[in-house]
Coordinates of C-alpha atoms in Angstrom, one line a residue:
X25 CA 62.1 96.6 -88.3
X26 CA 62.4 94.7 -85.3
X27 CA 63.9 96.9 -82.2
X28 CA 65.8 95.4 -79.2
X29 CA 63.7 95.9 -76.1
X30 CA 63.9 99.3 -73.9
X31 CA 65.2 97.6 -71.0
X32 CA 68.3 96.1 -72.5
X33 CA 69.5 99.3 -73.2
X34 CA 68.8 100.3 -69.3
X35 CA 70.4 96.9 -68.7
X36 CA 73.7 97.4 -69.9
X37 CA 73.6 101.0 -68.9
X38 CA 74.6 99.8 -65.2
X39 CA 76.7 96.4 -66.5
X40 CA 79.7 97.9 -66.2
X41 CA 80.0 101.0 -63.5
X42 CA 83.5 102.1 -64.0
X43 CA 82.6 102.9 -68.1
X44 CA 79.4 104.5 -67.1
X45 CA 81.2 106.8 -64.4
X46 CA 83.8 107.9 -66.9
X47 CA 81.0 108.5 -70.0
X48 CA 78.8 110.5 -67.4
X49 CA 82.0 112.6 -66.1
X50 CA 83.1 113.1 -69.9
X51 CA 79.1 114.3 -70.9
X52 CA 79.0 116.8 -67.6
X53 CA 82.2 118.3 -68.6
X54 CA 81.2 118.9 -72.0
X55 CA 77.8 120.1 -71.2
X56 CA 79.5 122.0 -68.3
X57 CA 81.9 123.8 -70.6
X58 CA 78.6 124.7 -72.9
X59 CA 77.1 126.1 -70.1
X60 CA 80.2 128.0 -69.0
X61 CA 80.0 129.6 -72.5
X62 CA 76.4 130.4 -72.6
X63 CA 76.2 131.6 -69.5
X64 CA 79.2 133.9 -69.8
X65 CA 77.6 135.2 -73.6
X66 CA 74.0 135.7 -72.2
X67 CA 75.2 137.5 -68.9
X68 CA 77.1 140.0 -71.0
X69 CA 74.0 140.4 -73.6
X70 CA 71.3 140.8 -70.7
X71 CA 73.6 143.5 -68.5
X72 CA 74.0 145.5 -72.5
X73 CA 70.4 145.1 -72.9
X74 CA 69.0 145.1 -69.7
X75 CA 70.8 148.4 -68.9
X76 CA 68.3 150.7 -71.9
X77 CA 65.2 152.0 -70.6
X78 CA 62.7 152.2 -73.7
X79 CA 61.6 155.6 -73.1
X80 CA 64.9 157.3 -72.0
X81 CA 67.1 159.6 -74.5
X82 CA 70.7 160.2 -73.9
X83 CA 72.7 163.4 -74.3
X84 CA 76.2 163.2 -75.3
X85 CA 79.0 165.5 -76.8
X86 CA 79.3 164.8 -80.6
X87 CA 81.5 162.5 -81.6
X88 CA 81.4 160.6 -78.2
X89 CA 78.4 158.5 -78.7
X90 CA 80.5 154.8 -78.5
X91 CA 81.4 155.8 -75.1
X92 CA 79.5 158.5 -72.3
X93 CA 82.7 158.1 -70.5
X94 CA 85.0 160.2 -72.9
X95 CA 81.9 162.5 -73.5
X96 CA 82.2 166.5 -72.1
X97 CA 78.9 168.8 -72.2
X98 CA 77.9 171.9 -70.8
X99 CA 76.6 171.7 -67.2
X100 CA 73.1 173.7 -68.4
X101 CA 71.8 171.1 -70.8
X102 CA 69.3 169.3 -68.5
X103 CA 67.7 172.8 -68.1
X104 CA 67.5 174.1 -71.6
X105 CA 66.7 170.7 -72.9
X106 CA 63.7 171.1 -70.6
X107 CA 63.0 174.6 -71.6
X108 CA 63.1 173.7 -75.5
X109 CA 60.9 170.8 -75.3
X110 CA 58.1 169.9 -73.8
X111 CA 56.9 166.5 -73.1
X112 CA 59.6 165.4 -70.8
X113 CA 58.4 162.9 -67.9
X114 CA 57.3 164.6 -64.6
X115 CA 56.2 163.1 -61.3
X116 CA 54.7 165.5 -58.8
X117 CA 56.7 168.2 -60.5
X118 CA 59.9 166.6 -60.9
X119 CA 61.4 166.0 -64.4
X120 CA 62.7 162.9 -65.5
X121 CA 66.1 164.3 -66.5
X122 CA 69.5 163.3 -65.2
X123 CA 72.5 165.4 -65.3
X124 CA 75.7 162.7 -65.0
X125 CA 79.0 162.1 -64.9
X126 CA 80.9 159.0 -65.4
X127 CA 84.5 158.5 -64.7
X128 CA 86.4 155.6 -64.9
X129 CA 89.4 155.9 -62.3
X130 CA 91.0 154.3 -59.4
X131 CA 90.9 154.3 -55.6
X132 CA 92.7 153.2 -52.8
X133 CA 91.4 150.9 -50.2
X134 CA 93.2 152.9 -47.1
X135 CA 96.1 156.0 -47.2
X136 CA 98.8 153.1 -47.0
X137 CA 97.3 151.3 -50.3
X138 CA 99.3 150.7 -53.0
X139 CA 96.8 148.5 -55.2
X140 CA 95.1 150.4 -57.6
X141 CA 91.4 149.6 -57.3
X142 CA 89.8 150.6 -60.4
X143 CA 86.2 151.0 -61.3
X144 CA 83.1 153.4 -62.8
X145 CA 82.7 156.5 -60.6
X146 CA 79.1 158.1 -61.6
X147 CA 77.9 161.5 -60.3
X148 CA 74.4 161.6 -59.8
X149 CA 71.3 163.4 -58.4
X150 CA 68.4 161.9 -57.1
X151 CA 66.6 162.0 -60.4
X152 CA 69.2 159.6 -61.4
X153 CA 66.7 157.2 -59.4
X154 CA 64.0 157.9 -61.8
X155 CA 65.7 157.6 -64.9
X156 CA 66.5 154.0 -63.9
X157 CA 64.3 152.4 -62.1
X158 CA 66.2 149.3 -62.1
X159 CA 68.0 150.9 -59.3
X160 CA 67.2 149.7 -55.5
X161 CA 68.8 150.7 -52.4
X162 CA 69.2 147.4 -50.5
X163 CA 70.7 148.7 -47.6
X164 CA 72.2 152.2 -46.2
X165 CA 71.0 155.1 -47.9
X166 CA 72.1 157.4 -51.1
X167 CA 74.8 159.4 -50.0
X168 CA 74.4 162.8 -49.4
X169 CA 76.1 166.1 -50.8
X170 CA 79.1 167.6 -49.7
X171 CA 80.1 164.9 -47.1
X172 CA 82.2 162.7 -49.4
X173 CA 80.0 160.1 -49.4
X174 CA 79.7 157.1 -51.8
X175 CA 77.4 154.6 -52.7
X176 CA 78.3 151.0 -53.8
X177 CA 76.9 148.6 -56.7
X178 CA 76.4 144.6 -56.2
X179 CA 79.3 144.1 -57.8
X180 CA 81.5 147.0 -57.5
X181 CA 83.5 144.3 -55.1
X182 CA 84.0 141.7 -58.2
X183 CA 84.9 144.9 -60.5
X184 CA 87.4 145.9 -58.0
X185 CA 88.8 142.6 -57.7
X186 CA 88.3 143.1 -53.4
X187 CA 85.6 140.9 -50.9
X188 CA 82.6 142.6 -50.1
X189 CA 83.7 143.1 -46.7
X190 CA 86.3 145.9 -47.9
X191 CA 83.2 147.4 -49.3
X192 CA 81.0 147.2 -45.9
X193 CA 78.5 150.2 -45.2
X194 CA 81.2 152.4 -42.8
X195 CA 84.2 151.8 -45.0
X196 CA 85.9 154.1 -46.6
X197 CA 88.0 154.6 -50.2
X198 CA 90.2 157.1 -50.9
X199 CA 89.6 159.4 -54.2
X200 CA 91.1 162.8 -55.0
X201 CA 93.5 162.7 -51.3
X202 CA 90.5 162.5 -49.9
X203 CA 88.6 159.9 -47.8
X204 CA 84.7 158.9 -49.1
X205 CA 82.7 157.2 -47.0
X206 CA 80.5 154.5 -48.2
X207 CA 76.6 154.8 -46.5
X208 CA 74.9 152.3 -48.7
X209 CA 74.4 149.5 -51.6
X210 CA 72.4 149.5 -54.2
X211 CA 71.5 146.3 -56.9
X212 CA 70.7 147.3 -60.4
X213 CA 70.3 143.6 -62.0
X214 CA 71.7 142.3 -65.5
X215 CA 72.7 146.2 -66.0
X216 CA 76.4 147.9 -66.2
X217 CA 75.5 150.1 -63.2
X218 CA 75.5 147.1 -60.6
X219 CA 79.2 147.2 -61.0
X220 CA 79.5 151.0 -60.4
X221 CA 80.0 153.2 -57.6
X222 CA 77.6 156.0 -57.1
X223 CA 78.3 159.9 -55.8
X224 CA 76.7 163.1 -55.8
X225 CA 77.1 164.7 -59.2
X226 CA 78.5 168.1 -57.3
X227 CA 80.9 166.1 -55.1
X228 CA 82.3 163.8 -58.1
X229 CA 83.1 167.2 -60.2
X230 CA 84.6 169.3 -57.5
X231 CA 87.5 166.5 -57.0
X232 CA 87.4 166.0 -60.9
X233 CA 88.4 169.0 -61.4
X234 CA 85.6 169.6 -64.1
X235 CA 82.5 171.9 -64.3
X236 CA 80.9 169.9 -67.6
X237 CA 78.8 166.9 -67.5
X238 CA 79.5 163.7 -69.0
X239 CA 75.7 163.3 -70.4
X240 CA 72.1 164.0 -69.8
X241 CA 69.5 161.0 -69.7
X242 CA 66.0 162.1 -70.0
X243 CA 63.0 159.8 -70.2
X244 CA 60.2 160.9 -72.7
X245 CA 56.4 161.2 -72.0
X246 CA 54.6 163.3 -74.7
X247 CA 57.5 164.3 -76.3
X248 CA 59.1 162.1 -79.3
X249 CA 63.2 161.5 -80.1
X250 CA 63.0 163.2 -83.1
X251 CA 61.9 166.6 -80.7
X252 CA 65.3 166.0 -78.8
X253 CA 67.2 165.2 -81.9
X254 CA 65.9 168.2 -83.2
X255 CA 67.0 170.4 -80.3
X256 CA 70.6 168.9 -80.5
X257 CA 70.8 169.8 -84.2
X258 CA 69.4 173.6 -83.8
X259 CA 71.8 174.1 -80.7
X260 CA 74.9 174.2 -82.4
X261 CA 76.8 175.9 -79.7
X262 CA 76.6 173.2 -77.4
X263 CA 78.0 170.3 -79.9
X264 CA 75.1 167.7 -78.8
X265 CA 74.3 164.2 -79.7
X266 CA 70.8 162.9 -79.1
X267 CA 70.5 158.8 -78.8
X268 CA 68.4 156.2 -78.0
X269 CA 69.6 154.4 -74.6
X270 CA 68.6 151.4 -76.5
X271 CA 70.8 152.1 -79.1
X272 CA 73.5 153.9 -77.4
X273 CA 73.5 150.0 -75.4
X274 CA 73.2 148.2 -78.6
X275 CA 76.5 149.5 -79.9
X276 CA 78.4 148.3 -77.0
X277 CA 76.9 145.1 -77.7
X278 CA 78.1 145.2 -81.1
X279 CA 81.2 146.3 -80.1
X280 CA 82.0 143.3 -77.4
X281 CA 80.6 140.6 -80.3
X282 CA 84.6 139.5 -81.2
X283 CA 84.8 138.9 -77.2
X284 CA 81.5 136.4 -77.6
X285 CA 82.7 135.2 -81.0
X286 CA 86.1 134.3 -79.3
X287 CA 84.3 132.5 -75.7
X288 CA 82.5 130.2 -78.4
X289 CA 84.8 128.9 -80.5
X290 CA 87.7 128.6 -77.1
X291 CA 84.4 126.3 -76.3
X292 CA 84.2 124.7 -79.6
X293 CA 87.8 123.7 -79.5
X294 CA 88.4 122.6 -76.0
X295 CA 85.0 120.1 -77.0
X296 CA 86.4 119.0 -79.5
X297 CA 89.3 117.2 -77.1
X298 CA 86.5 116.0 -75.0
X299 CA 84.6 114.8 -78.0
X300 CA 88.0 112.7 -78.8
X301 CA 88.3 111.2 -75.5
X302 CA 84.4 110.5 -75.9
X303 CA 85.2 108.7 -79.0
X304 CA 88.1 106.8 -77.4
X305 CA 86.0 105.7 -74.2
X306 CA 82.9 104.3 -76.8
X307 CA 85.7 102.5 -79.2
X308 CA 86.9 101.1 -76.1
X309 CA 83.6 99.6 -74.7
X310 CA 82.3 98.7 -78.1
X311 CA 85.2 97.0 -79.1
X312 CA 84.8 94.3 -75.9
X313 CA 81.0 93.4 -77.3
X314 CA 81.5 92.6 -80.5
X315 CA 80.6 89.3 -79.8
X316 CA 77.4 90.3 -78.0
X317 CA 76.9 92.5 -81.6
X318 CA 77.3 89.3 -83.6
X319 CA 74.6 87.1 -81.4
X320 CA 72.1 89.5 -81.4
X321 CA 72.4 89.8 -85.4
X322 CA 72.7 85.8 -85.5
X323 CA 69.0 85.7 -83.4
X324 CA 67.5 88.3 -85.6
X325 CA 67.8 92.0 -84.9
X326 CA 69.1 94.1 -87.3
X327 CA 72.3 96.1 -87.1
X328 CA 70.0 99.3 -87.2
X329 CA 68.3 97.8 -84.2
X330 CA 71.6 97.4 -82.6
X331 CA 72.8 101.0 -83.5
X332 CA 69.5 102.5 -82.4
X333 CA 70.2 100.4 -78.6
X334 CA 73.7 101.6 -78.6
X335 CA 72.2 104.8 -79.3
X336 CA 69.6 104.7 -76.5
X337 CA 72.7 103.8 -74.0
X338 CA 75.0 106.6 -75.0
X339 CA 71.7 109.4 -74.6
X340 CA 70.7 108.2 -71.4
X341 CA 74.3 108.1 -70.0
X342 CA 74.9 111.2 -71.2
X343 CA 71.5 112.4 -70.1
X344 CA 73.0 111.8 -66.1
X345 CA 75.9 114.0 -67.1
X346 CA 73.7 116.8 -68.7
X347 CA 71.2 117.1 -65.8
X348 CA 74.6 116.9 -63.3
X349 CA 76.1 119.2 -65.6
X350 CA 73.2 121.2 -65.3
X351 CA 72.4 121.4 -61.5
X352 CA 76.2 122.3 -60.9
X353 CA 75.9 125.2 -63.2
X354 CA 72.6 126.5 -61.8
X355 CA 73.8 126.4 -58.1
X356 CA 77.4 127.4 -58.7
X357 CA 77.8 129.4 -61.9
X358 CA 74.3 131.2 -62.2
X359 CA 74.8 135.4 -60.5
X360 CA 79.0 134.3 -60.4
X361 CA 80.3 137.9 -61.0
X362 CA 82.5 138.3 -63.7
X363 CA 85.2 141.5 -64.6
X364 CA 85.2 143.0 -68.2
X365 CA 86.1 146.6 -69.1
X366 CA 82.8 148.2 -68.5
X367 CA 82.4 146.7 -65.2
X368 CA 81.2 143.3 -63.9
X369 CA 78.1 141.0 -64.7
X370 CA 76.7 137.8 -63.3
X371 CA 76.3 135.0 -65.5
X372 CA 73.3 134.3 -66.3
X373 CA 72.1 130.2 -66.5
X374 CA 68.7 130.7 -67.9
X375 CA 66.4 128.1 -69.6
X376 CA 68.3 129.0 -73.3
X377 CA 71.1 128.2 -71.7
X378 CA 70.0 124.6 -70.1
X379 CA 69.1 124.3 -73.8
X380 CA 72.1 124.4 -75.9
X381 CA 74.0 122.8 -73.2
X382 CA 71.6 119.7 -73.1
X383 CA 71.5 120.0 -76.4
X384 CA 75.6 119.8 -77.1
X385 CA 75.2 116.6 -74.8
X386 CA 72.9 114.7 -77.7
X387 CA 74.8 115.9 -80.2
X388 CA 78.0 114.8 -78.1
X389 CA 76.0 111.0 -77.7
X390 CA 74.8 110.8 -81.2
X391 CA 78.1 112.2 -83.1
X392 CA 80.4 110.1 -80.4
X393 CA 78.0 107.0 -80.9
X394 CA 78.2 106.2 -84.4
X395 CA 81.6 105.6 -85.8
X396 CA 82.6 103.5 -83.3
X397 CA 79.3 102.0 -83.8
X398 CA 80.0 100.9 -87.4
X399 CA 83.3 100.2 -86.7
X400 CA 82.2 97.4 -84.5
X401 CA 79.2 96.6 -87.0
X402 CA 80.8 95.7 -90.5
X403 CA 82.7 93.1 -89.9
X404 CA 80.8 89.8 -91.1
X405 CA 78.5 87.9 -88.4
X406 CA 80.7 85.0 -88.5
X407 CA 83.7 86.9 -87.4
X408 CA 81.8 88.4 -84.5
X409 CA 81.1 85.3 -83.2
X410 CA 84.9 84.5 -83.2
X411 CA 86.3 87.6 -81.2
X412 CA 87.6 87.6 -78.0

């Protein structure tokens, strides 16, 4: 089959500037909404994921394992759990097992406040630090016990729905009547905790009002789960779920699929209007060369040869609007902090998402191509020739 040369594709790429700045603004918003999408669906999967440490174990109150929050245990489970089995990770004598409370609740910015700034409140000891090790101060320090001291996540600020400057090392928040001081930040990336606020575990319960823990995490060395499982099973008394982080994570990613489900097809539908303005924009611009369709059938070429030029405009225009598309959403969108009811997570514009939004922008050029593209090729030669 004889094919139209490569250049006159290029060629009439550029004829006409106005079409070609309103076919590369329609591709980059498509491909832009794509990438909104994607990035907002693999930011929520990597901070689920991300957030499970292979090797750590989780101890919850029975019947509590789809949420540690709602979770009450005795306060002596990280010591018997260590007294029942051995195996437990230990680094110069310390064990790898974190006693913790998590409380979702509100503050107040100052005494005067009225806005209710709600977010995760977790009470923690410094073996908290070795049970995730995704967990960096980046500046201050860990706050210290009994001085009603807090420490604040990377996005606690976005969670909060406040700047980052009401969250300044200094500042202060008021929880329980009290003023907390806030001595440092920490970054715990792609995980649920960079949205938290961290506190001593003694502090948090004392103006909790409790004496229980919300869980135990515990990170394994020799020992195996089914040795913890076992111990929650034969300790009756204490009512005691054993789970894998992993899993206990993987839930509340099964749990938030209907919110994903419902990003994509909110996508889906608002490309489909920008598929139909697509479609309007190439009958448009097809429909003033029929004429130049019919000559270069009358010299010879083929009306696949046409279609496969017509083709080779549409991808590369829509190629400029992709890789536009594209550099916006890696500069603006990528780490842009976003609130959900766990906390906050950044999206997340990674090379699977450059994909699918590159590849909605061929599917946009090659779907949006062709109909007008037939339309504009059936009619006989002669008639071609004839139109204005």
């Amino acid at each position: 089959m004889r094919l139209l040369p490569w250049e006159y594709g290029i060629r009439n790429v550029g004829r006409s500037p106005l079409r070609f700045s309103l076919t590369v603004s329609g591709s980059a918003l498509v491909v832009g909404l794509a990438l909104a999408c994607g990035a907002f669906v693999r930011g929520m999967e990597k901070s689920l994921t991300t957030s499970a440490q292979g090797a750590n174990v989780v101890l919850m109150g029975a019947g509590s394992e789809e949420s540690v929050e709602r979770s009450e245990i005795d306060a002596n489970v990280g010591s018997l759990l260590l007294a029942s089995v051995p195996g437990i990770r230990s680094r110069l004598g310390v064990h790898y097992v974190s006693p913790e409370v998590h409380l979702q609740t509100s503050l107040q910015a100052s005494r005067d406040s009225e806005k209710e700034l709600v977010v995760v409140l977790r009470g923690v000891t410094h073996q908290a630090f070795l049970v995730h090790p995704s967990v960096r101060i980046v500046e201050g320090r860990a706050p210290l016990a009994g001085r009603d001291e807090m420490m604040v996540g990377r996005l606690a600020a976005a969670k909060m729905g406040v700047s980052d400057e009401e969250l300044a090392i200094g500042g202060t928040l008021r929880f329980d009547n009290r003023a907390w001081t806030i001595t440092g930040r920490f970054s715990a990336p792609n995980t649920v905790m960079d949205a938290e606020i961290w506190c001593p575990l003694r502090d948090l319960q004392i103006a909790a009002k409790r004496d229980n823990l919300s869980g135990v995490v515990a990170t394994l060395d020799q020992a195996a789960f089914e040795d913890v499982d076992t111990f929650c099973k034969q300790r009756l008394d204490l009512e005691l779920t054993a789970m894998r982080e992993s899993e206990y994570y993987g839930k509340l990613a099964a749990f938030f699929q209907p919110v994903r489900t419902m990003v994509w097809t909110t996508a889906v539908l608002i490309s489909l209007g920008g598929f139909l303005g697509w479609l309007n924009t190439m009958y448009a611009a097809f429909a003033m060369r029929v004429r130049e369709f019919g000559t270069l059938q009358a010299i010879g070429y083929p009306r696949r040869a046409v279609v496969i030029s017509l083709l080779q405009e549409s991808m590369l225009a829509t190629a400029c609007g992709g890789l536009v598309a594209c550099a916006i959403g890696i500069f603006l969108l990528d780490g842009l902090a976003v609130r959900f009811s766990m906390g906050a997570f950044g999206l997340v514009v990674d090379s699977n998402v450059i994909f699918v939004g590159l590849g909605a922008g061929l599917l946009l050029a090659i779907v949006g191509t062709l109909p007008p593209a037939w339309r504009c090729l059936r009619m006989p030669v002669s008639s071609a020739l004839k139109a204005v």
